[in-house]
Amino acid sequence: MFISVTRTACLTLVVSVILTLVACKPGIPYDVLSPGKMEEVLYDYHLAQGMAETQGDSVAFRRYVYVQEVFRKHGITQADFDSSMIWYSAHASYLDDIYKRLTLRYESDMKAYGTTVSVGDNLDNLSAHGDTADIWPHRSFYVIKPNWLEDKLTFTIKSDSNINKGDEFLWRCDVRFVGERDNNGTDAYAALYVCFDNDSVAAVTKRIYNNSQLQLRVTTDTSLAVSTINGYVYLKKKAGNDKFRMMLLDNIVLARFHRHFEPVVPDTLVTDTVSAETDSLKPESGSKSGTERRLSPTEFRESQSVERSINVVKERPYKNTGRRRQTINR
């Protein structure tokens, strides 16, 4: 009897474990939205944000109303969404997979509506070599949260033989905000700066206002060697704001462009126009002496054809003939 009860308890335990595994994907808590559900919610969530930000005024109010409508559509609450995003942000690999699928869906929608990305701006398929190359060595997806441990992404890339003087660098990524945001939307900053071997720096900074494609470009000096390429993205925590929010960076690319310069050719001396003409001071080719003798200035002047003219000046007649006669008699 004891053995029979023990076997029954074991079978019950095994069945319970199996049902639990079937009901919930391994690794994801039961109170967290599944990846499929989360993808659908985020798809509408970012569309709603984009619609709100295209309006000229009341962006914060419209964003709130549109996002709440998304939650109502999917049958969840703000708390359900926030708690699920907190879990996914701590397990970035799941979130990365979701956003890869979202990117493909958005691109498909753009093509369906006749909108395409310019070939010149498409840097996603670059290799690590060539005149234009992607030299980003880290992962392409990051989650940034406004706390002192996770509020920024910083990077430093050392120069190597593939980086030349005068190269141009473009750091690009897709920025998406999730959660409550401040009304002014100026709580995120980004920078790209290049350090040279003489300790000088070329830098560009930018505020991030909304969901967008961030692009930072730096052109280096043709006379200075690059030491390091550096950058950061910082999500600032506003005092007294404890609402859930985060910033997602996706599709990160650091493109390096080799600039080709034409070889510098020294300015050729301008041929003296006087010396280019036949030297009129040299004797004619029929000279009997067979040697070249330069003419004297007097001979040169006499050999030139001069147009001579006589300027006849008429004498001014005098009105008083008596006075003229008087002058002659003197």
mmCIF file with all atom_site columns, C-alpha atoms in Angstrom, residues 131-327:
data_model
loop_
_atom_site.group_PDB
_atom_site.id
_atom_site.type_symbol
_atom_site.label_atom_id
_atom_site.label_alt_id
_atom_site.label_comp_id
_atom_site.label_asym_id
_atom_site.label_entity_id
_atom_site.label_seq_id
_atom_site.pdbx_PDB_ins_code
_atom_site.Cartn_x
_atom_site.Cartn_y
_atom_site.Cartn_z
_atom_site.occupancy
_atom_site.B_iso_or_equiv
_atom_site.pdbx_formal_charge
_atom_site.auth_seq_id
_atom_site.auth_comp_id
_atom_site.auth_asym_id
_atom_site.auth_atom_id
_atom_site.pdbx_PDB_model_num
ATOM 1   C CA . ASP A 1 131 ? 36.468 51.641  -48.367 1.00 0.00 ? 131 ASP A CA 1
ATOM 2   C CA . THR A 1 132 ? 33.168 51.719  -46.447 1.00 0.00 ? 132 THR A CA 1
ATOM 3   C CA . ALA A 1 133 ? 33.141 49.245  -43.565 1.00 0.00 ? 133 ALA A CA 1
ATOM 4   C CA . ASP A 1 134 ? 31.267 48.539  -40.352 1.00 0.00 ? 134 ASP A CA 1
ATOM 5   C CA . ILE A 1 135 ? 33.850 48.501  -37.556 1.00 0.00 ? 135 ILE A CA 1
ATOM 6   C CA . TRP A 1 136 ? 31.362 48.156  -34.675 1.00 0.00 ? 136 TRP A CA 1
ATOM 7   C CA . PRO A 1 137 ? 32.756 45.276  -32.538 1.00 0.00 ? 137 PRO A CA 1
ATOM 8   C CA . HIS A 1 138 ? 29.947 44.945  -29.972 1.00 0.00 ? 138 HIS A CA 1
ATOM 9   C CA . ARG A 1 139 ? 26.394 43.652  -30.029 1.00 0.00 ? 139 ARG A CA 1
ATOM 10  C CA . SER A 1 140 ? 23.788 45.614  -31.958 1.00 0.00 ? 140 SER A CA 1
ATOM 11  C CA . PHE A 1 141 ? 21.056 45.807  -29.303 1.00 0.00 ? 141 PHE A CA 1
ATOM 12  C CA . TYR A 1 142 ? 21.142 47.547  -25.913 1.00 0.00 ? 142 TYR A CA 1
ATOM 13  C CA . VAL A 1 143 ? 18.647 48.448  -23.198 1.00 0.00 ? 143 VAL A CA 1
ATOM 14  C CA . ILE A 1 144 ? 19.313 51.654  -21.253 1.00 0.00 ? 144 ILE A CA 1
ATOM 15  C CA . LYS A 1 145 ? 17.450 52.409  -18.028 1.00 0.00 ? 145 LYS A CA 1
ATOM 16  C CA . PRO A 1 146 ? 17.632 55.582  -15.918 1.00 0.00 ? 146 PRO A CA 1
ATOM 17  C CA . ASN A 1 147 ? 19.504 54.202  -12.939 1.00 0.00 ? 147 ASN A CA 1
ATOM 18  C CA . TRP A 1 148 ? 23.131 54.693  -12.037 1.00 0.00 ? 148 TRP A CA 1
ATOM 19  C CA . LEU A 1 149 ? 24.154 51.206  -13.173 1.00 0.00 ? 149 LEU A CA 1
ATOM 20  C CA . GLU A 1 150 ? 22.343 51.036  -16.535 1.00 0.00 ? 150 GLU A CA 1
ATOM 21  C CA . ASP A 1 151 ? 21.792 54.649  -17.573 1.00 0.00 ? 151 ASP A CA 1
ATOM 22  C CA . LYS A 1 152 ? 24.407 54.820  -20.308 1.00 0.00 ? 152 LYS A CA 1
ATOM 23  C CA . LEU A 1 153 ? 26.204 53.011  -23.101 1.00 0.00 ? 153 LEU A CA 1
ATOM 24  C CA . THR A 1 154 ? 29.856 53.957  -23.568 1.00 0.00 ? 154 THR A CA 1
ATOM 25  C CA . PHE A 1 155 ? 32.422 52.574  -25.987 1.00 0.00 ? 155 PHE A CA 1
ATOM 26  C CA . THR A 1 156 ? 36.060 53.051  -26.989 1.00 0.00 ? 156 THR A CA 1
ATOM 27  C CA . ILE A 1 157 ? 37.518 51.535  -30.144 1.00 0.00 ? 157 ILE A CA 1
ATOM 28  C CA . LYS A 1 158 ? 41.272 51.680  -30.691 1.00 0.00 ? 158 LYS A CA 1
ATOM 29  C CA . SER A 1 159 ? 42.636 52.621  -34.074 1.00 0.00 ? 159 SER A CA 1
ATOM 30  C CA . ASP A 1 160 ? 44.346 50.038  -36.260 1.00 0.00 ? 160 ASP A CA 1
ATOM 31  C CA . SER A 1 161 ? 45.890 49.743  -39.706 1.00 0.00 ? 161 SER A CA 1
ATOM 32  C CA . ASN A 1 162 ? 42.443 49.934  -41.352 1.00 0.00 ? 162 ASN A CA 1
ATOM 33  C CA . ILE A 1 163 ? 41.925 53.507  -40.155 1.00 0.00 ? 163 ILE A CA 1
ATOM 34  C CA . ASN A 1 164 ? 43.627 56.251  -42.136 1.00 0.00 ? 164 ASN A CA 1
ATOM 35  C CA . LYS A 1 165 ? 44.124 59.963  -41.750 1.00 0.00 ? 165 LYS A CA 1
ATOM 36  C CA . GLY A 1 166 ? 41.131 61.877  -43.021 1.00 0.00 ? 166 GLY A CA 1
ATOM 37  C CA . ASP A 1 167 ? 38.664 58.995  -42.525 1.00 0.00 ? 167 ASP A CA 1
ATOM 38  C CA . GLU A 1 168 ? 35.041 59.782  -41.766 1.00 0.00 ? 168 GLU A CA 1
ATOM 39  C CA . PHE A 1 169 ? 33.002 57.975  -39.088 1.00 0.00 ? 169 PHE A CA 1
ATOM 40  C CA . LEU A 1 170 ? 29.224 57.582  -38.797 1.00 0.00 ? 170 LEU A CA 1
ATOM 41  C CA . TRP A 1 171 ? 27.657 56.053  -35.689 1.00 0.00 ? 171 TRP A CA 1
ATOM 42  C CA . ARG A 1 172 ? 24.040 55.099  -36.327 1.00 0.00 ? 172 ARG A CA 1
ATOM 43  C CA . CYS A 1 173 ? 21.320 53.283  -34.406 1.00 0.00 ? 173 CYS A CA 1
ATOM 44  C CA . ASP A 1 174 ? 17.537 53.117  -34.054 1.00 0.00 ? 174 ASP A CA 1
ATOM 45  C CA . VAL A 1 175 ? 16.263 54.715  -30.848 1.00 0.00 ? 175 VAL A CA 1
ATOM 46  C CA . ARG A 1 176 ? 12.968 53.642  -29.241 1.00 0.00 ? 176 ARG A CA 1
ATOM 47  C CA . PHE A 1 177 ? 11.543 54.844  -25.942 1.00 0.00 ? 177 PHE A CA 1
ATOM 48  C CA . VAL A 1 178 ? 9.373  52.599  -23.802 1.00 0.00 ? 178 VAL A CA 1
ATOM 49  C CA . GLY A 1 179 ? 7.397  53.747  -20.751 1.00 0.00 ? 179 GLY A CA 1
ATOM 50  C CA . GLU A 1 180 ? 6.552  57.157  -19.344 1.00 0.00 ? 180 GLU A CA 1
ATOM 51  C CA . ARG A 1 181 ? 8.583  60.061  -20.647 1.00 0.00 ? 181 ARG A CA 1
ATOM 52  C CA . ASP A 1 182 ? 9.000  63.683  -19.646 1.00 0.00 ? 182 ASP A CA 1
ATOM 53  C CA . ASN A 1 183 ? 6.969  66.214  -21.541 1.00 0.00 ? 183 ASN A CA 1
ATOM 54  C CA . ASN A 1 184 ? 9.987  68.062  -22.909 1.00 0.00 ? 184 ASN A CA 1
ATOM 55  C CA . GLY A 1 185 ? 11.590 64.849  -24.174 1.00 0.00 ? 185 GLY A CA 1
ATOM 56  C CA . THR A 1 186 ? 15.113 66.218  -23.708 1.00 0.00 ? 186 THR A CA 1
ATOM 57  C CA . ASP A 1 187 ? 16.388 63.688  -21.177 1.00 0.00 ? 187 ASP A CA 1
ATOM 58  C CA . ALA A 1 188 ? 18.627 61.644  -23.497 1.00 0.00 ? 188 ALA A CA 1
ATOM 59  C CA . TYR A 1 189 ? 21.957 62.621  -25.017 1.00 0.00 ? 189 TYR A CA 1
ATOM 60  C CA . ALA A 1 190 ? 24.474 61.053  -27.375 1.00 0.00 ? 190 ALA A CA 1
ATOM 61  C CA . ALA A 1 191 ? 28.005 61.875  -28.503 1.00 0.00 ? 191 ALA A CA 1
ATOM 62  C CA . LEU A 1 192 ? 30.682 60.621  -30.881 1.00 0.00 ? 192 LEU A CA 1
ATOM 63  C CA . TYR A 1 193 ? 34.239 61.877  -30.551 1.00 0.00 ? 193 TYR A CA 1
ATOM 64  C CA . VAL A 1 194 ? 37.546 60.946  -32.152 1.00 0.00 ? 194 VAL A CA 1
ATOM 65  C CA . CYS A 1 195 ? 40.851 61.353  -30.297 1.00 0.00 ? 195 CYS A CA 1
ATOM 66  C CA . PHE A 1 196 ? 44.034 62.002  -32.280 1.00 0.00 ? 196 PHE A CA 1
ATOM 67  C CA . ASP A 1 197 ? 47.611 61.114  -31.473 1.00 0.00 ? 197 ASP A CA 1
ATOM 68  C CA . ASN A 1 198 ? 48.381 64.731  -30.500 1.00 0.00 ? 198 ASN A CA 1
ATOM 69  C CA . ASP A 1 199 ? 45.604 64.648  -27.848 1.00 0.00 ? 199 ASP A CA 1
ATOM 70  C CA . SER A 1 200 ? 43.236 66.856  -29.865 1.00 0.00 ? 200 SER A CA 1
ATOM 71  C CA . VAL A 1 201 ? 39.591 65.816  -30.261 1.00 0.00 ? 201 VAL A CA 1
ATOM 72  C CA . ALA A 1 202 ? 36.895 66.121  -32.928 1.00 0.00 ? 202 ALA A CA 1
ATOM 73  C CA . ALA A 1 203 ? 33.405 65.611  -31.494 1.00 0.00 ? 203 ALA A CA 1
ATOM 74  C CA . VAL A 1 204 ? 29.683 65.929  -32.163 1.00 0.00 ? 204 VAL A CA 1
ATOM 75  C CA . THR A 1 205 ? 26.847 65.742  -29.600 1.00 0.00 ? 205 THR A CA 1
ATOM 76  C CA . LYS A 1 206 ? 23.092 65.518  -29.937 1.00 0.00 ? 206 LYS A CA 1
ATOM 77  C CA . ARG A 1 207 ? 19.940 65.495  -27.835 1.00 0.00 ? 207 ARG A CA 1
ATOM 78  C CA . ILE A 1 208 ? 17.490 62.682  -28.464 1.00 0.00 ? 208 ILE A CA 1
ATOM 79  C CA . TYR A 1 209 ? 13.912 63.917  -28.422 1.00 0.00 ? 209 TYR A CA 1
ATOM 80  C CA . ASN A 1 210 ? 11.839 60.976  -29.631 1.00 0.00 ? 210 ASN A CA 1
ATOM 81  C CA . ASN A 1 211 ? 11.836 57.666  -31.471 1.00 0.00 ? 211 ASN A CA 1
ATOM 82  C CA . SER A 1 212 ? 14.181 58.185  -34.379 1.00 0.00 ? 212 SER A CA 1
ATOM 83  C CA . GLN A 1 213 ? 17.285 57.015  -36.171 1.00 0.00 ? 213 GLN A CA 1
ATOM 84  C CA . LEU A 1 214 ? 20.261 58.550  -34.421 1.00 0.00 ? 214 LEU A CA 1
ATOM 85  C CA . GLN A 1 215 ? 23.169 59.566  -36.664 1.00 0.00 ? 215 GLN A CA 1
ATOM 86  C CA . LEU A 1 216 ? 26.419 61.123  -35.465 1.00 0.00 ? 216 LEU A CA 1
ATOM 87  C CA . ARG A 1 217 ? 29.130 61.898  -38.030 1.00 0.00 ? 217 ARG A CA 1
ATOM 88  C CA . VAL A 1 218 ? 32.743 63.023  -37.503 1.00 0.00 ? 218 VAL A CA 1
ATOM 89  C CA . THR A 1 219 ? 35.270 63.825  -40.244 1.00 0.00 ? 219 THR A CA 1
ATOM 90  C CA . THR A 1 220 ? 38.903 63.581  -39.161 1.00 0.00 ? 220 THR A CA 1
ATOM 91  C CA . ASP A 1 221 ? 41.831 65.809  -40.007 1.00 0.00 ? 221 ASP A CA 1
ATOM 92  C CA . THR A 1 222 ? 43.944 64.698  -42.949 1.00 0.00 ? 222 THR A CA 1
ATOM 93  C CA . SER A 1 223 ? 47.151 65.569  -41.100 1.00 0.00 ? 223 SER A CA 1
ATOM 94  C CA . LEU A 1 224 ? 46.421 63.744  -37.827 1.00 0.00 ? 224 LEU A CA 1
ATOM 95  C CA . ALA A 1 225 ? 46.459 60.032  -37.007 1.00 0.00 ? 225 ALA A CA 1
ATOM 96  C CA . VAL A 1 226 ? 43.440 58.638  -35.175 1.00 0.00 ? 226 VAL A CA 1
ATOM 97  C CA . SER A 1 227 ? 44.075 57.192  -31.724 1.00 0.00 ? 227 SER A CA 1
ATOM 98  C CA . THR A 1 228 ? 40.581 56.083  -30.587 1.00 0.00 ? 228 THR A CA 1
ATOM 99  C CA . ILE A 1 229 ? 36.924 56.388  -31.588 1.00 0.00 ? 229 ILE A CA 1
ATOM 100 C CA . ASN A 1 230 ? 34.658 56.968  -28.598 1.00 0.00 ? 230 ASN A CA 1
ATOM 101 C CA . GLY A 1 231 ? 30.995 57.563  -27.895 1.00 0.00 ? 231 GLY A CA 1
ATOM 102 C CA . TYR A 1 232 ? 28.149 57.354  -25.438 1.00 0.00 ? 232 TYR A CA 1
ATOM 103 C CA . VAL A 1 233 ? 24.373 57.441  -25.065 1.00 0.00 ? 233 VAL A CA 1
ATOM 104 C CA . TYR A 1 234 ? 23.051 58.695  -21.734 1.00 0.00 ? 234 TYR A CA 1
ATOM 105 C CA . LEU A 1 235 ? 19.487 58.500  -20.374 1.00 0.00 ? 235 LEU A CA 1
ATOM 106 C CA . LYS A 1 236 ? 19.167 61.060  -17.616 1.00 0.00 ? 236 LYS A CA 1
ATOM 107 C CA . LYS A 1 237 ? 16.985 60.388  -14.599 1.00 0.00 ? 237 LYS A CA 1
ATOM 108 C CA . LYS A 1 238 ? 14.831 63.371  -13.713 1.00 0.00 ? 238 LYS A CA 1
ATOM 109 C CA . ALA A 1 239 ? 14.475 64.191  -10.041 1.00 0.00 ? 239 ALA A CA 1
ATOM 110 C CA . GLY A 1 240 ? 11.172 63.009  -8.596  1.00 0.00 ? 240 GLY A CA 1
ATOM 111 C CA . ASN A 1 241 ? 10.272 60.900  -11.631 1.00 0.00 ? 241 ASN A CA 1
ATOM 112 C CA . ASP A 1 242 ? 10.019 57.261  -10.606 1.00 0.00 ? 242 ASP A CA 1
ATOM 113 C CA . LYS A 1 243 ? 7.809  56.088  -13.467 1.00 0.00 ? 243 LYS A CA 1
ATOM 114 C CA . PHE A 1 244 ? 8.905  53.143  -15.557 1.00 0.00 ? 244 PHE A CA 1
ATOM 115 C CA . ARG A 1 245 ? 10.819 54.069  -18.710 1.00 0.00 ? 245 ARG A CA 1
ATOM 116 C CA . MET A 1 246 ? 13.721 52.818  -20.776 1.00 0.00 ? 246 MET A CA 1
ATOM 117 C CA . MET A 1 247 ? 15.481 53.473  -24.072 1.00 0.00 ? 247 MET A CA 1
ATOM 118 C CA . LEU A 1 248 ? 16.273 50.766  -26.619 1.00 0.00 ? 248 LEU A CA 1
ATOM 119 C CA . LEU A 1 249 ? 19.159 51.016  -29.084 1.00 0.00 ? 249 LEU A CA 1
ATOM 120 C CA . ASP A 1 250 ? 18.919 48.704  -32.058 1.00 0.00 ? 250 ASP A CA 1
ATOM 121 C CA . ASN A 1 251 ? 20.725 48.086  -35.380 1.00 0.00 ? 251 ASN A CA 1
ATOM 122 C CA . ILE A 1 252 ? 23.920 49.792  -34.215 1.00 0.00 ? 252 ILE A CA 1
ATOM 123 C CA . VAL A 1 253 ? 26.477 50.496  -36.949 1.00 0.00 ? 253 VAL A CA 1
ATOM 124 C CA . LEU A 1 254 ? 29.804 52.343  -36.813 1.00 0.00 ? 254 LEU A CA 1
ATOM 125 C CA . ALA A 1 255 ? 30.674 53.003  -40.440 1.00 0.00 ? 255 ALA A CA 1
ATOM 126 C CA . ARG A 1 256 ? 34.167 54.049  -41.459 1.00 0.00 ? 256 ARG A CA 1
ATOM 127 C CA . PHE A 1 257 ? 34.598 55.792  -44.807 1.00 0.00 ? 257 PHE A CA 1
ATOM 128 C CA . HIS A 1 258 ? 37.961 56.042  -46.516 1.00 0.00 ? 258 HIS A CA 1
ATOM 129 C CA . ARG A 1 259 ? 38.253 59.346  -48.303 1.00 0.00 ? 259 ARG A CA 1
ATOM 130 C CA . HIS A 1 260 ? 40.407 59.345  -51.440 1.00 0.00 ? 260 HIS A CA 1
ATOM 131 C CA . PHE A 1 261 ? 42.448 62.402  -52.232 1.00 0.00 ? 261 PHE A CA 1
ATOM 132 C CA . GLU A 1 262 ? 44.015 63.315  -55.549 1.00 0.00 ? 262 GLU A CA 1
ATOM 133 C CA . PRO A 1 263 ? 47.834 63.458  -55.403 1.00 0.00 ? 263 PRO A CA 1
ATOM 134 C CA . VAL A 1 264 ? 49.076 66.969  -54.821 1.00 0.00 ? 264 VAL A CA 1
ATOM 135 C CA . VAL A 1 265 ? 50.802 68.280  -57.957 1.00 0.00 ? 265 VAL A CA 1
ATOM 136 C CA . PRO A 1 266 ? 53.068 71.316  -57.455 1.00 0.00 ? 266 PRO A CA 1
ATOM 137 C CA . ASP A 1 267 ? 51.894 74.373  -59.299 1.00 0.00 ? 267 ASP A CA 1
ATOM 138 C CA . THR A 1 268 ? 53.781 74.582  -62.586 1.00 0.00 ? 268 THR A CA 1
ATOM 139 C CA . LEU A 1 269 ? 55.631 77.766  -63.236 1.00 0.00 ? 269 LEU A CA 1
ATOM 140 C CA . VAL A 1 270 ? 53.671 80.070  -65.440 1.00 0.00 ? 270 VAL A CA 1
ATOM 141 C CA . THR A 1 271 ? 55.607 80.541  -68.640 1.00 0.00 ? 271 THR A CA 1
ATOM 142 C CA . ASP A 1 272 ? 56.569 84.110  -69.101 1.00 0.00 ? 272 ASP A CA 1
ATOM 143 C CA . THR A 1 273 ? 54.466 85.379  -71.997 1.00 0.00 ? 273 THR A CA 1
ATOM 144 C CA . VAL A 1 274 ? 57.294 87.605  -73.108 1.00 0.00 ? 274 VAL A CA 1
ATOM 145 C CA . SER A 1 275 ? 59.800 84.754  -73.297 1.00 0.00 ? 275 SER A CA 1
ATOM 146 C CA . ALA A 1 276 ? 57.212 82.494  -74.962 1.00 0.00 ? 276 ALA A CA 1
ATOM 147 C CA . GLU A 1 277 ? 57.102 84.788  -77.952 1.00 0.00 ? 277 GLU A CA 1
ATOM 148 C CA . THR A 1 278 ? 59.873 84.874  -80.492 1.00 0.00 ? 278 THR A CA 1
ATOM 149 C CA . ASP A 1 279 ? 62.644 86.903  -79.011 1.00 0.00 ? 279 ASP A CA 1
ATOM 150 C CA . SER A 1 280 ? 62.616 89.957  -81.197 1.00 0.00 ? 280 SER A CA 1
ATOM 151 C CA . LEU A 1 281 ? 66.063 90.914  -79.938 1.00 0.00 ? 281 LEU A CA 1
ATOM 152 C CA . LYS A 1 282 ? 67.582 87.870  -81.688 1.00 0.00 ? 282 LYS A CA 1
ATOM 153 C CA . PRO A 1 283 ? 68.809 88.229  -85.250 1.00 0.00 ? 283 PRO A CA 1
ATOM 154 C CA . GLU A 1 284 ? 66.851 86.733  -88.068 1.00 0.00 ? 284 GLU A CA 1
ATOM 155 C CA . SER A 1 285 ? 67.517 83.148  -89.094 1.00 0.00 ? 285 SER A CA 1
ATOM 156 C CA . GLY A 1 286 ? 69.301 84.369  -92.177 1.00 0.00 ? 286 GLY A CA 1
ATOM 157 C CA . SER A 1 287 ? 72.160 85.894  -90.212 1.00 0.00 ? 287 SER A CA 1
ATOM 158 C CA . LYS A 1 288 ? 75.448 85.359  -91.972 1.00 0.00 ? 288 LYS A CA 1
ATOM 159 C CA . SER A 1 289 ? 77.462 85.096  -88.836 1.00 0.00 ? 289 SER A CA 1
ATOM 160 C CA . GLY A 1 290 ? 75.746 81.889  -87.792 1.00 0.00 ? 290 GLY A CA 1
ATOM 161 C CA . THR A 1 291 ? 75.828 83.076  -84.220 1.00 0.00 ? 291 THR A CA 1
ATOM 162 C CA . GLU A 1 292 ? 73.090 84.758  -82.303 1.00 0.00 ? 292 GLU A CA 1
ATOM 163 C CA . ARG A 1 293 ? 73.871 88.392  -81.478 1.00 0.00 ? 293 ARG A CA 1
ATOM 164 C CA . ARG A 1 294 ? 71.520 90.463  -79.432 1.00 0.00 ? 294 ARG A CA 1
ATOM 165 C CA . LEU A 1 295 ? 70.657 93.856  -80.882 1.00 0.00 ? 295 LEU A CA 1
ATOM 166 C CA . SER A 1 296 ? 71.420 97.008  -79.053 1.00 0.00 ? 296 SER A CA 1
ATOM 167 C CA . PRO A 1 297 ? 68.458 99.052  -77.788 1.00 0.00 ? 297 PRO A CA 1
ATOM 168 C CA . THR A 1 298 ? 68.975 101.590 -80.564 1.00 0.00 ? 298 THR A CA 1
ATOM 169 C CA . GLU A 1 299 ? 69.068 98.898  -83.245 1.00 0.00 ? 299 GLU A CA 1
ATOM 170 C CA . PHE A 1 300 ? 66.005 97.254  -81.743 1.00 0.00 ? 300 PHE A CA 1
ATOM 171 C CA . ARG A 1 301 ? 63.995 100.505 -81.826 1.00 0.00 ? 301 ARG A CA 1
ATOM 172 C CA . GLU A 1 302 ? 64.980 101.201 -85.408 1.00 0.00 ? 302 GLU A CA 1
ATOM 173 C CA . SER A 1 303 ? 64.060 97.678  -86.485 1.00 0.00 ? 303 SER A CA 1
ATOM 174 C CA . GLN A 1 304 ? 60.501 97.992  -85.188 1.00 0.00 ? 304 GLN A CA 1
ATOM 175 C CA . SER A 1 305 ? 57.765 99.159  -87.483 1.00 0.00 ? 305 SER A CA 1
ATOM 176 C CA . VAL A 1 306 ? 56.391 102.321 -85.973 1.00 0.00 ? 306 VAL A CA 1
ATOM 177 C CA . GLU A 1 307 ? 53.264 103.979 -87.108 1.00 0.00 ? 307 GLU A CA 1
ATOM 178 C CA . ARG A 1 308 ? 54.207 107.607 -87.402 1.00 0.00 ? 308 ARG A CA 1
ATOM 179 C CA . SER A 1 309 ? 51.713 110.397 -87.418 1.00 0.00 ? 309 SER A CA 1
ATOM 180 C CA . ILE A 1 310 ? 52.072 114.174 -87.578 1.00 0.00 ? 310 ILE A CA 1
ATOM 181 C CA . ASN A 1 311 ? 50.044 116.128 -85.170 1.00 0.00 ? 311 ASN A CA 1
ATOM 182 C CA . VAL A 1 312 ? 49.388 119.511 -86.712 1.00 0.00 ? 312 VAL A CA 1
ATOM 183 C CA . VAL A 1 313 ? 48.507 122.146 -84.195 1.00 0.00 ? 313 VAL A CA 1
ATOM 184 C CA . LYS A 1 314 ? 46.807 125.171 -85.665 1.00 0.00 ? 314 LYS A CA 1
ATOM 185 C CA . GLU A 1 315 ? 47.915 128.479 -84.345 1.00 0.00 ? 315 GLU A CA 1
ATOM 186 C CA . ARG A 1 316 ? 45.236 130.316 -82.472 1.00 0.00 ? 316 ARG A CA 1
ATOM 187 C CA . PRO A 1 317 ? 44.408 133.441 -84.384 1.00 0.00 ? 317 PRO A CA 1
ATOM 188 C CA . TYR A 1 318 ? 44.665 136.714 -82.600 1.00 0.00 ? 318 TYR A CA 1
ATOM 189 C CA . LYS A 1 319 ? 41.711 138.985 -82.622 1.00 0.00 ? 319 LYS A CA 1
ATOM 190 C CA . ASN A 1 320 ? 43.771 142.120 -82.215 1.00 0.00 ? 320 ASN A CA 1
ATOM 191 C CA . THR A 1 321 ? 46.007 142.260 -85.297 1.00 0.00 ? 321 THR A CA 1
ATOM 192 C CA . GLY A 1 322 ? 47.703 145.347 -84.006 1.00 0.00 ? 322 GLY A CA 1
ATOM 193 C CA . ARG A 1 323 ? 48.896 143.477 -80.988 1.00 0.00 ? 323 ARG A CA 1
ATOM 194 C CA . ARG A 1 324 ? 50.287 140.688 -83.180 1.00 0.00 ? 324 ARG A CA 1
ATOM 195 C CA . ARG A 1 325 ? 52.142 143.148 -85.290 1.00 0.00 ? 325 ARG A CA 1
ATOM 196 C CA . GLN A 1 326 ? 53.528 144.762 -82.207 1.00 0.00 ? 326 GLN A CA 1
ATOM 197 C CA . THR A 1 327 ? 54.910 141.524 -80.953 1.00 0.00 ? 327 THR A CA 1
#
